[in-house]
Each structure stands twice: as C-alpha cells, then as structure tokens.
Coordinates of C-alpha atoms in Angstrom, one line a residue:
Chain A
X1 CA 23.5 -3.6 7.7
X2 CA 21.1 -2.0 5.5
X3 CA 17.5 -1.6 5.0
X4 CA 15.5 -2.9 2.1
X5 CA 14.4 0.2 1.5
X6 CA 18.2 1.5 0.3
X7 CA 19.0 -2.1 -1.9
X8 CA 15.6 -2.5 -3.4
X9 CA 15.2 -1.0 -6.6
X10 CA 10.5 -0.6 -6.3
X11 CA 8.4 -2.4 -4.1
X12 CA 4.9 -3.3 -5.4
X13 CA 2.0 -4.2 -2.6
X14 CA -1.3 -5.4 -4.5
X15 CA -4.4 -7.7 -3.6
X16 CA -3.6 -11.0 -5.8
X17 CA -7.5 -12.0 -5.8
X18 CA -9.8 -11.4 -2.5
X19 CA -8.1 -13.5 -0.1
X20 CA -4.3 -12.7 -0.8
X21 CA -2.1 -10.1 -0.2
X22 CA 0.9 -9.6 -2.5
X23 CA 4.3 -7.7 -2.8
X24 CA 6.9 -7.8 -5.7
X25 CA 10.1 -6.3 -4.5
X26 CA 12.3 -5.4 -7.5
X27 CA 15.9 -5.3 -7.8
X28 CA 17.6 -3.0 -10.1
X29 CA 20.7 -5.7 -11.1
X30 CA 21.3 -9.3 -10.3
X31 CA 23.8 -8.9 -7.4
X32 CA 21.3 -6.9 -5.4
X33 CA 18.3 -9.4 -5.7
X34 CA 21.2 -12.6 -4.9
X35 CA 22.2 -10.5 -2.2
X36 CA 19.0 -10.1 -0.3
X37 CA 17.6 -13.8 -1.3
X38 CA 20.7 -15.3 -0.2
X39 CA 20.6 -13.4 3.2
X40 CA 17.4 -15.0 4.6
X41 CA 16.1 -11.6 5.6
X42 CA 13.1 -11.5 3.7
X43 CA 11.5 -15.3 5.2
X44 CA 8.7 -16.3 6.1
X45 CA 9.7 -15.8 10.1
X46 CA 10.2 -11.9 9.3
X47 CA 7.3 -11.7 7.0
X48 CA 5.1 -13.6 9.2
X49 CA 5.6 -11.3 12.3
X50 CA 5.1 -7.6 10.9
X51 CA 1.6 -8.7 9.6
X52 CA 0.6 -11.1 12.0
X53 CA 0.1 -14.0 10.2
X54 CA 1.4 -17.9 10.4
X55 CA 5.0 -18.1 8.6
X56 CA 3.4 -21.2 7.0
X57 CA 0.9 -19.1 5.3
X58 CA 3.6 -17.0 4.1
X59 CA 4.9 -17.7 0.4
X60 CA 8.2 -16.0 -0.8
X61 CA 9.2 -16.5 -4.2
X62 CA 12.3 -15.6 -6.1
X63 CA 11.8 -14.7 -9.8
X64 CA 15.0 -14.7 -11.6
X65 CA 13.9 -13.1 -14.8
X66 CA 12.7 -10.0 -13.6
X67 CA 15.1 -9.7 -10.4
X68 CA 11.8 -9.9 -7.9
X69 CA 11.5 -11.2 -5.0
X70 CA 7.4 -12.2 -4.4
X71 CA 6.3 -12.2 -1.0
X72 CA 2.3 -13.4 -0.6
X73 CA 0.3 -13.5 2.6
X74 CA -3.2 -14.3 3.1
X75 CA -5.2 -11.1 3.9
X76 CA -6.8 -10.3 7.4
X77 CA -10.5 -9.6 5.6
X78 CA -11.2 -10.2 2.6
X79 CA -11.7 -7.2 0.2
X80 CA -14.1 -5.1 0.0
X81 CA -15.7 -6.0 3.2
X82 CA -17.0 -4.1 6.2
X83 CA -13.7 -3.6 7.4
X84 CA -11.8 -2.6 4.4
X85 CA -8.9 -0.3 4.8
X86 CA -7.3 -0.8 1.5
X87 CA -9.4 -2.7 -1.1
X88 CA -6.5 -2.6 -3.9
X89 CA -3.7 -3.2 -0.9
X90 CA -1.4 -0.9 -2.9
X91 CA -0.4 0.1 0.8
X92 CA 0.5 -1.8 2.8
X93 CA 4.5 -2.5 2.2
X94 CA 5.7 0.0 4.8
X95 CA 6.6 -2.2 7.1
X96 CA 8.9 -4.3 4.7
X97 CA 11.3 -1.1 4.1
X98 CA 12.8 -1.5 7.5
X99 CA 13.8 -4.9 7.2
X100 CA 17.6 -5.0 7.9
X101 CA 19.7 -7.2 5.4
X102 CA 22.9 -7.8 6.3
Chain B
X1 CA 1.4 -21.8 -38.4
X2 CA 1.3 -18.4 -37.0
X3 CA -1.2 -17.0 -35.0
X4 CA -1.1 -12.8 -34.6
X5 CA -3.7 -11.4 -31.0
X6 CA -4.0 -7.7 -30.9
X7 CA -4.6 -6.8 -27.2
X8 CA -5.7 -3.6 -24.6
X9 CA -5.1 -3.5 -21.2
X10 CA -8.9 -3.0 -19.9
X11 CA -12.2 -1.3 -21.6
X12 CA -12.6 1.9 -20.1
X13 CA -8.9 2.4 -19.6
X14 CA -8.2 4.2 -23.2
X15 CA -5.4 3.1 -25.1
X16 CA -3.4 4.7 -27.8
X17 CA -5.7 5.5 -31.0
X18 CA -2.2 5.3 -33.0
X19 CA -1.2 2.5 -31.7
X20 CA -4.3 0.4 -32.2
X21 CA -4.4 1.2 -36.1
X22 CA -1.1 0.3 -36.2
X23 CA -2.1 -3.2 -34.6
X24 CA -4.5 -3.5 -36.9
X25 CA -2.2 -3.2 -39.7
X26 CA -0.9 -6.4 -38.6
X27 CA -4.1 -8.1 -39.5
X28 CA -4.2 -10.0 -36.1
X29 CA -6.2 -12.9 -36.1
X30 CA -8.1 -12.2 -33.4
X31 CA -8.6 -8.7 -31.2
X32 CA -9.4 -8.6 -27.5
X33 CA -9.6 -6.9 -24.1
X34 CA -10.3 -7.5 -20.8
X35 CA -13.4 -5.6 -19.0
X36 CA -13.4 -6.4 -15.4
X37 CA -12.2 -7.6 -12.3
X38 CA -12.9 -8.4 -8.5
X39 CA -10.7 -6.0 -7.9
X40 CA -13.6 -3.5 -7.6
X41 CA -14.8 -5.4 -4.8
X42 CA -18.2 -6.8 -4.4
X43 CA -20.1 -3.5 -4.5
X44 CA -20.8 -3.9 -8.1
X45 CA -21.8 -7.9 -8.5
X46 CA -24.0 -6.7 -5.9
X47 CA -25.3 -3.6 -6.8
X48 CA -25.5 -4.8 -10.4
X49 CA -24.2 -1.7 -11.8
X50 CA -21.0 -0.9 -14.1
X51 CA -17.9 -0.2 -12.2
X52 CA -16.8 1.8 -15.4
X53 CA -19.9 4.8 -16.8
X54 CA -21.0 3.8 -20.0
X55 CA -19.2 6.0 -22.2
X56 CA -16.5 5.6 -20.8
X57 CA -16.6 2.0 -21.7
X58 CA -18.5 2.8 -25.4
X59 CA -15.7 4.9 -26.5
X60 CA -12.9 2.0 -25.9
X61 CA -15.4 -0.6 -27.1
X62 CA -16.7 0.9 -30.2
X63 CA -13.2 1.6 -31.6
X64 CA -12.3 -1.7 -30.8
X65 CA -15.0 -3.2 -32.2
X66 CA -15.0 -1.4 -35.3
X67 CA -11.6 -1.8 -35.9
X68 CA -11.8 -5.4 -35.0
X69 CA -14.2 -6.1 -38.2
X70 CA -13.1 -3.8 -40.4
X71 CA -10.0 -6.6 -40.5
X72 CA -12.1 -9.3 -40.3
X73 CA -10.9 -10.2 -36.8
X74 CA -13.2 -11.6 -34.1
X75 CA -13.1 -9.0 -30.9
X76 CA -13.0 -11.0 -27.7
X77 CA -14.2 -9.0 -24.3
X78 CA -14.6 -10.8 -20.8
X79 CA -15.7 -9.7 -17.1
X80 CA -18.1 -7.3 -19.0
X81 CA -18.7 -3.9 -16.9
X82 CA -16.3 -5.3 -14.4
X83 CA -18.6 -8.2 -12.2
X84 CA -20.0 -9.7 -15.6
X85 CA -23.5 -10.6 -14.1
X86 CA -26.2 -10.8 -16.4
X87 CA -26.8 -6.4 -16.2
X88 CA -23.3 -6.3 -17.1
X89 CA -23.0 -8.3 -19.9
X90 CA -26.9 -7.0 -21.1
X91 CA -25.4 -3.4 -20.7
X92 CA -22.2 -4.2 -22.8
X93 CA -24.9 -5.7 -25.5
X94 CA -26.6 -2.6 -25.8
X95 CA -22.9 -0.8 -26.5
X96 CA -22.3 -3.0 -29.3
X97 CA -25.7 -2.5 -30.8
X98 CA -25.5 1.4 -30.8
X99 CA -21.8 1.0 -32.6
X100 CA -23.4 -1.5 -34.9
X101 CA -26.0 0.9 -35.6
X102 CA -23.3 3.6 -36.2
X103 CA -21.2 1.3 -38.4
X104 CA -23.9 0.6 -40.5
X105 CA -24.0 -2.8 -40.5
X106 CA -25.3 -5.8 -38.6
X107 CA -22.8 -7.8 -36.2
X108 CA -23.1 -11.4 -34.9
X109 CA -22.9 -11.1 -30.8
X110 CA -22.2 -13.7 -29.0
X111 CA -22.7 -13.3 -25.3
X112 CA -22.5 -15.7 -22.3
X113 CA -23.5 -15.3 -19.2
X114 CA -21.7 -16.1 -16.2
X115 CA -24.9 -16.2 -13.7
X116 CA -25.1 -19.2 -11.1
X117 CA -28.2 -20.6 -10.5
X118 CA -28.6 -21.4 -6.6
X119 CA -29.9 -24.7 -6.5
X120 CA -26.6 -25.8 -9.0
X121 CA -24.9 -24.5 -6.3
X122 CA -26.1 -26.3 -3.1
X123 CA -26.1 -29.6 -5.3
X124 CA -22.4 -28.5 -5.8
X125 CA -22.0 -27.8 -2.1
X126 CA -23.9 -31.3 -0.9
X127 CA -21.4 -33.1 -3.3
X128 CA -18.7 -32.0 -1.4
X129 CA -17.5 -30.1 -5.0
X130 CA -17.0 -26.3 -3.5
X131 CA -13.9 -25.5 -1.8
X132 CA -12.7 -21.9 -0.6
X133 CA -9.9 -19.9 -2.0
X134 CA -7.2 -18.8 0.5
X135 CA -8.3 -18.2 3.8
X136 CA -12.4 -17.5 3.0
X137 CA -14.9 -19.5 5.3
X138 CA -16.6 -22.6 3.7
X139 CA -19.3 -21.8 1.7
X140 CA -22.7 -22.3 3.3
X141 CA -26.0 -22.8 2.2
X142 CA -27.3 -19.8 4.0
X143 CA -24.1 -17.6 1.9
X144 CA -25.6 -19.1 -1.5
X145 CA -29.1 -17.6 -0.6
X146 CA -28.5 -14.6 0.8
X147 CA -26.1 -13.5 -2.0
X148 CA -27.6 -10.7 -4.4
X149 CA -25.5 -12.4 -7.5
X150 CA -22.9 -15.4 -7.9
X151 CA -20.7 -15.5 -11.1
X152 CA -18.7 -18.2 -12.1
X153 CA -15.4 -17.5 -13.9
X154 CA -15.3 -19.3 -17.3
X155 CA -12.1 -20.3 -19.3
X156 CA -11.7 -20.8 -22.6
X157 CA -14.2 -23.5 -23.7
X158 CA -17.5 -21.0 -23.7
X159 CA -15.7 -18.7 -25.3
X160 CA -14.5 -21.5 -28.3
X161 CA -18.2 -22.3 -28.1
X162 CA -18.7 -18.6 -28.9
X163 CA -16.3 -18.2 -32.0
X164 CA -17.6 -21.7 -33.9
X165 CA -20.9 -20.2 -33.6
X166 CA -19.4 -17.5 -36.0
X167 CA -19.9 -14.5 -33.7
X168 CA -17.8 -11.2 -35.1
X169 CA -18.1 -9.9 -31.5
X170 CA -17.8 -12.0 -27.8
X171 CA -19.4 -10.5 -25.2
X172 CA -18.7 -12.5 -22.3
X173 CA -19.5 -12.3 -18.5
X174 CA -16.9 -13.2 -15.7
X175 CA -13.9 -14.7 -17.4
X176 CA -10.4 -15.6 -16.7
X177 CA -8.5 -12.4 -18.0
X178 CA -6.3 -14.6 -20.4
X179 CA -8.9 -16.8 -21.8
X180 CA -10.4 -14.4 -23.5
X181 CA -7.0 -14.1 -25.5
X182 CA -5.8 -18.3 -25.5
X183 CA -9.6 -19.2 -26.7
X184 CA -8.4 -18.3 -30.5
X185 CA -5.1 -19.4 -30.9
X186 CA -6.3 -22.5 -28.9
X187 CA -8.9 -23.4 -31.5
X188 CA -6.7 -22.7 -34.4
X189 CA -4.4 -25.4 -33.3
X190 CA -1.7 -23.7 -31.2
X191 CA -0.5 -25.9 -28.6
X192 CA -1.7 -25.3 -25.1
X193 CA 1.5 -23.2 -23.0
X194 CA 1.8 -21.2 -25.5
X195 CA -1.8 -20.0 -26.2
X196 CA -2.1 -19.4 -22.8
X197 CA 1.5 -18.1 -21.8
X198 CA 1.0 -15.3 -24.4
X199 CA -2.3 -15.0 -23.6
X200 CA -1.6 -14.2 -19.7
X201 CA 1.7 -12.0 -20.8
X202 CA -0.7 -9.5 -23.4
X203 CA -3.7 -9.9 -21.1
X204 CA -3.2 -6.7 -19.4
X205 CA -1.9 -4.7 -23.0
X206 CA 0.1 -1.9 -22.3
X207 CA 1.5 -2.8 -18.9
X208 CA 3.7 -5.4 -20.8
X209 CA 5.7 -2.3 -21.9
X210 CA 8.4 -0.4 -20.5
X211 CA 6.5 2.7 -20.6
X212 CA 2.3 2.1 -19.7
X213 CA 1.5 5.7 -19.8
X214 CA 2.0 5.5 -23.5
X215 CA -0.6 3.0 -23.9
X216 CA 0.6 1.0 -26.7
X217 CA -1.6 -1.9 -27.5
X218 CA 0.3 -4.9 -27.8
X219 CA 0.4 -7.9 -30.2
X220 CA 1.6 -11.8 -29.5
X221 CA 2.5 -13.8 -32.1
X222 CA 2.5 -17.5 -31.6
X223 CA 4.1 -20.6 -33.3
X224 CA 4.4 -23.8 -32.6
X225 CA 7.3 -22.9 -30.5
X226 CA 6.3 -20.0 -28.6
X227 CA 5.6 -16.6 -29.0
X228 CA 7.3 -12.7 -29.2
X229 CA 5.7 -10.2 -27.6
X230 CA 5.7 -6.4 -28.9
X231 CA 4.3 -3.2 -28.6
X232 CA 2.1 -1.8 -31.5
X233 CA 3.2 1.7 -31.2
X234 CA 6.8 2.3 -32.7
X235 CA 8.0 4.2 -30.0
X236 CA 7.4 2.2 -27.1
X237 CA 9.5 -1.5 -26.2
X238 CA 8.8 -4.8 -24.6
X239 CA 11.7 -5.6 -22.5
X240 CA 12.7 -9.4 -20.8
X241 CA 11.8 -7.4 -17.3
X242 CA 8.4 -5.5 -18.7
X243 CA 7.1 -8.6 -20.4
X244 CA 7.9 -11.6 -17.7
X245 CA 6.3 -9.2 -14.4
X246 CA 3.3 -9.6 -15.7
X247 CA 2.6 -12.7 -14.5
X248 CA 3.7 -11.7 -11.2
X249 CA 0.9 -8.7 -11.1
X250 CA -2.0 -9.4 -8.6
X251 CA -0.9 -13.1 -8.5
X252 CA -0.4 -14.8 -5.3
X253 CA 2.0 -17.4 -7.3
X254 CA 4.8 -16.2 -9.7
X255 CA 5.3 -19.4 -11.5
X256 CA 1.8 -21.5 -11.0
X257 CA -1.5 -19.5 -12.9
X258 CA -4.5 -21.7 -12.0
X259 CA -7.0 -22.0 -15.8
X260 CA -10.2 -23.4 -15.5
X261 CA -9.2 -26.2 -17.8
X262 CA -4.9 -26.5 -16.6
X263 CA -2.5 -24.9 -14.9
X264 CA 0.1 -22.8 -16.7
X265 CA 3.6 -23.1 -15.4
X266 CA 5.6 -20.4 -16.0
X267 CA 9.2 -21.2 -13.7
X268 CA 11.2 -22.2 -16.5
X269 CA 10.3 -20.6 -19.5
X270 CA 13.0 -18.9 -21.6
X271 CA 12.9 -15.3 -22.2
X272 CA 15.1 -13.7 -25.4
X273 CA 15.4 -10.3 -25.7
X274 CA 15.2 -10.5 -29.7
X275 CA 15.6 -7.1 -30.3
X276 CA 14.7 -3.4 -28.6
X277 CA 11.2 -3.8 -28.8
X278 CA 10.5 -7.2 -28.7
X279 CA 11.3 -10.1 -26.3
X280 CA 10.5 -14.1 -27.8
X281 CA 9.2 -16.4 -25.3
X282 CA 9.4 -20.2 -25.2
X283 CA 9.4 -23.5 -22.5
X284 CA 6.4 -22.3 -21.3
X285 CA 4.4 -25.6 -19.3
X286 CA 1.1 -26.5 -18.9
X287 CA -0.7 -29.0 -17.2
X288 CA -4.2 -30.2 -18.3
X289 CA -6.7 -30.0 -15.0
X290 CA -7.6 -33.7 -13.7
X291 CA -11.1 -32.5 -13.7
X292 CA -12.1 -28.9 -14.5
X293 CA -12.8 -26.4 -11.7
X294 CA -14.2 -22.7 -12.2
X295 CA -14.2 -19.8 -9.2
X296 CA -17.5 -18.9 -7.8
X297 CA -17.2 -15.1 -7.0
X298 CA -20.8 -13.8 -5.2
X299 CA -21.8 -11.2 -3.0
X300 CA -24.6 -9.9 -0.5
X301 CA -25.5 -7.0 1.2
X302 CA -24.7 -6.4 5.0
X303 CA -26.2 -3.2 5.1
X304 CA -26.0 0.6 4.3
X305 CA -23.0 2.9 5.1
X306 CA -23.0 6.9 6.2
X307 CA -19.9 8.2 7.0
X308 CA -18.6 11.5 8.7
X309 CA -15.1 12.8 8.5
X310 CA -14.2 14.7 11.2
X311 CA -10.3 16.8 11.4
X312 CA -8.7 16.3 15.0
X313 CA -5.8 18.9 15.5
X314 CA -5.9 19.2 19.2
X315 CA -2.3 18.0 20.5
X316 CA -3.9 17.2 23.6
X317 CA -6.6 14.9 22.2
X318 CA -3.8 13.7 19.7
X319 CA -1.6 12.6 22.4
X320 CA -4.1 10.1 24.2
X321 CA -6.3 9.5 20.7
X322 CA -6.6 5.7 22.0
X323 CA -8.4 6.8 25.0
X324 CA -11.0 9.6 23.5
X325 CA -11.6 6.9 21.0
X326 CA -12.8 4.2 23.5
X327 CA -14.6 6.8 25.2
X328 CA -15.9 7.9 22.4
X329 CA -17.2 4.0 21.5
X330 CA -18.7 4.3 24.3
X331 CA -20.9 7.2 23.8
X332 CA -22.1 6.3 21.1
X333 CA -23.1 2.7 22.0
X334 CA -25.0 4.6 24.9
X335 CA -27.2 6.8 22.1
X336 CA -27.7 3.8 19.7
X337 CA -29.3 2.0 22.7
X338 CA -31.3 4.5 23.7
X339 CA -32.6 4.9 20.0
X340 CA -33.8 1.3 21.0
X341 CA -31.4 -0.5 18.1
X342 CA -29.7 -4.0 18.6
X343 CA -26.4 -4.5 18.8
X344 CA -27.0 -6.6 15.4
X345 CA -27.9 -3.7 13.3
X346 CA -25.3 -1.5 13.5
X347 CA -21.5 -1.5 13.4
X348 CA -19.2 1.7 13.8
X349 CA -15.7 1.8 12.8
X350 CA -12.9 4.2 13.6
X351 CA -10.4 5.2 10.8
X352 CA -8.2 8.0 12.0
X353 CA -5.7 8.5 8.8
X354 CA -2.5 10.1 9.9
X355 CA -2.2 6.8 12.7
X356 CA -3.3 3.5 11.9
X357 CA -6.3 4.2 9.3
X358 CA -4.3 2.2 6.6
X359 CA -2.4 -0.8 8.0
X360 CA -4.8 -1.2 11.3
X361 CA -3.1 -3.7 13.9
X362 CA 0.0 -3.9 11.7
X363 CA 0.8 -1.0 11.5
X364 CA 4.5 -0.3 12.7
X365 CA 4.4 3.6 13.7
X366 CA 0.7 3.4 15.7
X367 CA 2.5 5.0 18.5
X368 CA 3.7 8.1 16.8
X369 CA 1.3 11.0 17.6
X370 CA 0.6 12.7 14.5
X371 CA -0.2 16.6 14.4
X372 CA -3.3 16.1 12.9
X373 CA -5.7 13.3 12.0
X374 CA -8.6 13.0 9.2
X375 CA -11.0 10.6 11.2
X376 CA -13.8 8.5 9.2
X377 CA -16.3 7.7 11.2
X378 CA -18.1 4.8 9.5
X379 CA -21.5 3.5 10.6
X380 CA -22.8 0.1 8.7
X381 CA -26.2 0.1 9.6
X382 CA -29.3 -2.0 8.8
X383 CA -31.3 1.0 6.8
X384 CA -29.7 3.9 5.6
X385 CA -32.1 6.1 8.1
X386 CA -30.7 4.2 10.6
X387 CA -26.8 5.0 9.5
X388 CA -27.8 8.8 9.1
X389 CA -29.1 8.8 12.0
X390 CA -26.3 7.5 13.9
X391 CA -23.8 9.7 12.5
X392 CA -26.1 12.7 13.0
X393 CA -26.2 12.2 16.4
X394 CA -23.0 10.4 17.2
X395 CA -21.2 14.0 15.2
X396 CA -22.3 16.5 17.9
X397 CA -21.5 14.1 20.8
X398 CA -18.0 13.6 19.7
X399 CA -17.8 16.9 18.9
X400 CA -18.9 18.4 22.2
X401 CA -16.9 15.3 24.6
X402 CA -14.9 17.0 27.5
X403 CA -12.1 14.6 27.5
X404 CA -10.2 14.7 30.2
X405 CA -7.5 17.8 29.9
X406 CA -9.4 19.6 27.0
X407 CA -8.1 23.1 26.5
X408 CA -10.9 24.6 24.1
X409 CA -14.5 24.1 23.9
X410 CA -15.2 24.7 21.0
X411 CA -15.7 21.5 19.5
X412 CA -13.8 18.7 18.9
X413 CA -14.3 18.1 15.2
X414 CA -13.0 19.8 12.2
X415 CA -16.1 19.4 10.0
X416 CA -14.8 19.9 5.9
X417 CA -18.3 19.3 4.4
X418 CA -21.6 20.9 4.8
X419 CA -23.6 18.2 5.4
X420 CA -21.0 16.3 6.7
X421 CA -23.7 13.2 6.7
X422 CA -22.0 11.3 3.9
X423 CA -24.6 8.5 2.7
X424 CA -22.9 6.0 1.0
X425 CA -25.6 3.3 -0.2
X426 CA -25.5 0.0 -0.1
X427 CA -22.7 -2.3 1.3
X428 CA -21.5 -5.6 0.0
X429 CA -19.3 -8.2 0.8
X430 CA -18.3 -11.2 -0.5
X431 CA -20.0 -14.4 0.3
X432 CA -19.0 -16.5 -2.0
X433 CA -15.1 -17.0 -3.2
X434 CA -14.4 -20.2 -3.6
X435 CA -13.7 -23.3 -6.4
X436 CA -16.2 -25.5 -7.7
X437 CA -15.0 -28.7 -9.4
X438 CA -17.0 -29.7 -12.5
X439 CA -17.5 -31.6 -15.3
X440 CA -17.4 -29.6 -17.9
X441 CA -16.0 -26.4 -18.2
X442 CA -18.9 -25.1 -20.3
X443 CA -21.3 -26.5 -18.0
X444 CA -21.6 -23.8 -15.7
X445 CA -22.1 -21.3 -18.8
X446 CA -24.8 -20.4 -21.6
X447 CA -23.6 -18.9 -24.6
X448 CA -26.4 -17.1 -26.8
X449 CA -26.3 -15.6 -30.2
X450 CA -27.9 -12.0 -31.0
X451 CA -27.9 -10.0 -34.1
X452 CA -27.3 -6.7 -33.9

C-alpha cells in the first residue's frame, strides 16, 4: 500500500468557476495513472468523505492524454464570499495525499 | 484555408517582448488576449475597479496593440480590467486612446459592454429562463436588485459583430476566455471544433508550454482539419502533455467546455506530437447549443471588513485553542450587545492559520496543536466604524482573557502591526451566478464603435 502522495507525479487544487472545486492529479508515466484509476481508490466514496460532500456530487475524470486524473466537487461557499478561506482553492488537496492505493 | 491567432496568456501578466515580435513575424491573422476573470472574486464587479493597476495593464496592452496593427491584424481583448462592467471596459478605452495617441494614428475601437439591465433580468427570472450554476441558490428578485453590477458572459457572436464593423481593436466586457480567440477564425470560415478547440488550447498563451515562466506567446494555426499549436519564442516547446491540460485548468469538466452558442467536446480528439515544439491537434467535437444560454455573474455588498491579526504562542492556550475560542465568541458577542448592535449587523470569524485557517471543517490535522498560530480575526460589519470598532474593542478583551490555566499576564496576543486595526473596505459576494437561456446570443450585448 502506498499513498498518493509517493505514485503521483503533481497534484493541482484550483476553483473551476465560483461554485466548483477542482484537482488534476498528474501521473509522471502511463502505468502509474492505470495503476491508481484501475484501483478504485480515488472514487467518489473516498472523495466524498474527506470534504464532506455527496459522492453523487463528486465527478472523477480520467484524462488519458495528459496522464490526469480530475477530481471536481462542488465548493462549501462560493468564492469570494464572507467565509472565504481560499478564494483561488490552490489549497486545499492535502487531504488527497494520504489516500492509500493499493 | 489557413487561419494563423497570435495569443498571451492575460493583460497585465507580461509576456516575452521577443517572443511576441517573433509572433508577429508570422503575420497572424488575428492577435488576442484575455483580460479577466471571476477568479478575483466579486470584490471588483462590485467595487467597479480594476483588479490589475493601470499600467500595469497599459504596458501589456499598448505593445499588443501596436504590434497587432502594425501587421494589420485585428487585436481581440475580453473580461476587460478583470469584471468587464461598464468602468472596466471605459477604463481599458482610455488605454487604447493614449497608445493611439502615442502611435500617431487614429484606431477604430470596438467595445461591448457586458452590463445587465435589471428589469431584463426579472423578465428572464419570471420566464422560468435563469438557472444556477453548481450548487448556488436560485436567483431571486431581491439578489437582482440588491446587486451593485451583473455581467453577462458573451461568446463569440458580439465579438463577430465587432470585427464586420471593421474595428482594428475589440475591447470587450465579460467574455468567454476562448471566444475572444474562435470569433476570427469562426468568421473566416473555419469550421466550428476547431476554431474553438484551438481557441480554448491558446486561450491562456504561455501556460500551453512546457516552460510558462518563459512567457512565450503562442500561435494556432487552423485548417480545415485542425490545428498545431506552437510557441513563438524558439526556445521554448508545446508538448502533447502541456498543450491538452489546458482544458483541464479551472474546469470542472475535462472533456465537456460549455460556449454560449455549443459545447466543445474534447474526449476524443487526437493529439500528434509533430515535432519538439509543436503538437497538431484534430477530432475535436462540437455541438451547436439547442438554444443559446450566457452566465450571469453579479455581485452586492454585505458589508465592510476590519481585521486584526493577533500571534498566539502560549502552549497552554494552544493546547485547548477550541475552548478560548468559544470563550472568546462569547466575549465579544457580550461587548457588541452592549454597543446596542443587532445580531444582523455584524459577523466575526475566527481564522487561526497553523490549525484549521485553510481547509476549515475538512481539515484532516485540526487536532494537532501547533506551536504557534497567526489568528485573523475578521469582523464583517454593517459600516466600517462599526467593524473598527469591534475589533478595537474585541483586541484588548482577547488580549487580556484569563483562560483557565494561564501562566503569564501579559497579554494574550502577539500584535505585528501598529495599528493592528486593519480596515479592509468594502465586501462583496456574489449574488448572481447562474445561466440565462436566450434567444440570441448577441441579445444580451451592445457593441459600439469609437474612434480614437
């Protein structure tokens, strides 16, 4: 078992419009990205529970070309509100370096 | 036929000097850059200001101008001063008419505003025509009228509009970043998934290369069976991987991009890397919207901020931060009711960086306790008195709270700044991000001729 962290090659974390959150996480060869999208690990179950969303809300796309693996949730507020933390969201892919891929 | 766009990544982002003139060279057929975004948040729509300063923007804007005409090119900017509101677009005019006046020479401007009128909106909303992007509340009649500005974001008919009217320079407010690159190669015949898949792949300039920091301007050049995408400057390369993650960057869909007038599907498109430099793209799809649909981007004002920042290094307050905070919620509720203010007035928030400051509820390591935390004390409040008044007085009481086990009493706060009373101005947010279906894509816009 490893973590993401250790197989991915970048992981990108960005607001894709007000209401969306978005991460690109970039392989550096084609066995590593089949690797993790074959696993499972990175599903909308996983994603869905370390940001506290619906796993239907959760869209996870694998982009062959570029050896990504796109992973968009809908944002808690959206940006540039009261609330803001992060109004680019450029930070907030911690949590998906611990996943565990087998 | 061939059709050659010269494009920058954003106005008021440079680019390289040597690179452009070497775009030029190329006699493109049309040059253009993008100039805004909501990624700025709604502070500027609502304050009406420039997210960029001005000459910052003039210096990328003049050069591109110039250079544009001196080939005989049309220059194509969108999202002007980052909102593209009215102020925006009028600020970008007046850029344009000082580099006119240093070139010489008079230019045709086109510009067209983005501005919504209201009551086109509430028809819109009685219709049952306005839907919300994502997860945003409907839109309300109360959110129309209370918003300081709403744009709508054109495509690529306004901007047509624009170039038969024979302007040598487009000025145009909120826009769809790659319509303002598919509008030419669109009007000179070039079918549909390719203008716009080259469009949305040189939309962003030099972030299509492998090395960014470089800045290399970039140049598309379309057929009628696709398009190769290279870097202007000789020593920098378009790659399969630099060229095809550009769709991917800030959208929530890899393979779907949503146009005003279609939607441009990207999933099976074939990438060839023709040489070291320069990748040829084709297959790209494209599906013609049923009926058109533009976004409605607006925002209003909930109030004025003041913020304090306060250092925490005491292990002991560190080790139960949860509970000082609360208590500390508390004390300051107490003094904003005894100033007499509502409850509706004013909202604090906690942001202790070094815990949970960033990811909030999700973050995974809340229960780590840091050595030291930078806490923000943020106070929203209904006039900015009011916020500086809060934070003046909420400062010392923090400062001075005998938590239970306190060691020193000194004070609680590490102040950095003298005044540590940090008034921020205004506060938007925004009220309005949602879909309008329409008629006409060009309906929503007005597209007026200047000389300059």
């Amino acid at each position: 078992m490893q973590r993401l962290d250790d197989i991915a090659q970048a992981i990108k974390s960005a607001n894709a419009g007000a209401s969306y959150l978005t991460f690109d996480i970039v392989f550096a060869d084609r066995t590593a990205l089949d690797r993790v999208a074959q696993s499972g690990a990175v599903n909308a179950e996983a994603i869905g529970a370390m940001y506290k969303v619906a796993p239907a809300d959760v869209g996870v796309y694998v982009c062959d070309p570029v050896l990504t693996i796109k992973v968009t949730i809908p944002r808690g507020t959206s940006s540039g509100g009261m609330n803001e933390t992060d109004f680019d969201g450029t930070q907030q892919f911690a949590p998906l370096l611990d996943i565990p891929v087998p | 036929m061939s059709y050659k766009i010269l494009a920058n990544c954003a106005v008021g982002l440079g680019f390289s000097a040597a690179g452009f003139e070497e775009g030029l060279r190329r006699r493109p057929d049309l040059v253009g850059c993008d100039a805004g975004s909501a990624d700025f948040g709604p502070g500027y729509l609502g304050l009406g200001t420039d997210a960029k300063p001005r000459s910052s923007a003039a210096k990328d804007l003049s050069r591109m101008i110039e250079g544009a005409v001196r080939v005989g090119a049309p220059f194509v900017t969108g999202s002007c001063g980052g909102p593209g509101a009215r102020p925006h677009v009028d600020s970008f005019l007046d850029i344009a008419r000082e580099t006119a006046q240093n070139m010489g020479r008079k230019l045709r401007v086109a510009v067209v505003y983005a501005d919504q009128d209201p009551a086109v909106l509430h028809k819109a909303l009685d219709e049952d025509r306005i839907r919300s992007l994502g997860a945003f509340q409907p839109l309300t009649h109360e959110a129309i009228d209370a918003s300081a500005s709403i744009v709508a974001m054109m495509g690529t008919g306004p901007l047509m509009q624009a170039l038969d009217a024979g302007a040598d320079v487009v000025l145009a407010g909120r826009c769809a970043d790659p319509a303002i690159l598919a509008c030419g190669p669109l009007r000179a015949g070039i079918p549909a998934p390719i203008a716009w898949h080259a469009a949305k792949t040189i939309d962003k300039g030099y972030l299509a290369t492998t090395r960014p920091r470089e800045g290399s301007p970039v140049i598309a050049t379309l057929d009628d069976e696709g398009f190769t995408v290279e870097p202007t400057k000789e020593s920098e390369a378009c790659t399969i991987h630099s060229v095809a993650q550009v769709t991917l960057h800030e959208n929530p869909d890899p393979f779907r991009i949503i146009q005003p007038s279609g939607t441009l599907y990207v999933e099976h498109a074939k990438y060839e890397q023709i040489d070291d430099r320069r990748v040829r793209i084709t297959n790209s799809g494209w599906e013609p919207a049923k009926r058109p649909s533009v976004k409605l981007e607006g925002a209003r004002q909930i109030g004025y901020r003041t913020v304090m920042i306060a250092g925490l290094r005491d292990p002991r307050l560190l080790s139960r931060l949860d509970e000082f905070l609360d208590d500390y919620r508390g004390i300051v509720a107490r003094i904003v009711k005894s100033l007499g203010v509502g409850p509706d007035d004013w909202k604090m928030t906690f942001r202790p960086y070094g815990r949970n400051a960033i990811m909030g509820e999700t973050e995974p390591m809340m229960d780590a306790v840091p050595h030291e935390v930078g806490l923000v004390v943020d106070v929203v409040a209904k006039t900015q008195d009011l916020a500086n008044t809060i934070i003046s007085r909420a400062g010392p009481a923090g400062s001075r709270y005998d938590f239970t086990g306190r060691l020193g009493g000194g004070g609680n706060f590490a102040y950095p700044f003298s005044p540590n009373r940090l008034s921020l101005g205004p506060v938007f947010e925004w009220s309005v991000w949602h879909v309008m279906d329409v008629d006409d894509e060009c309906a929503p816009f007005r597209v007026e001729l200047v000389e300059v």
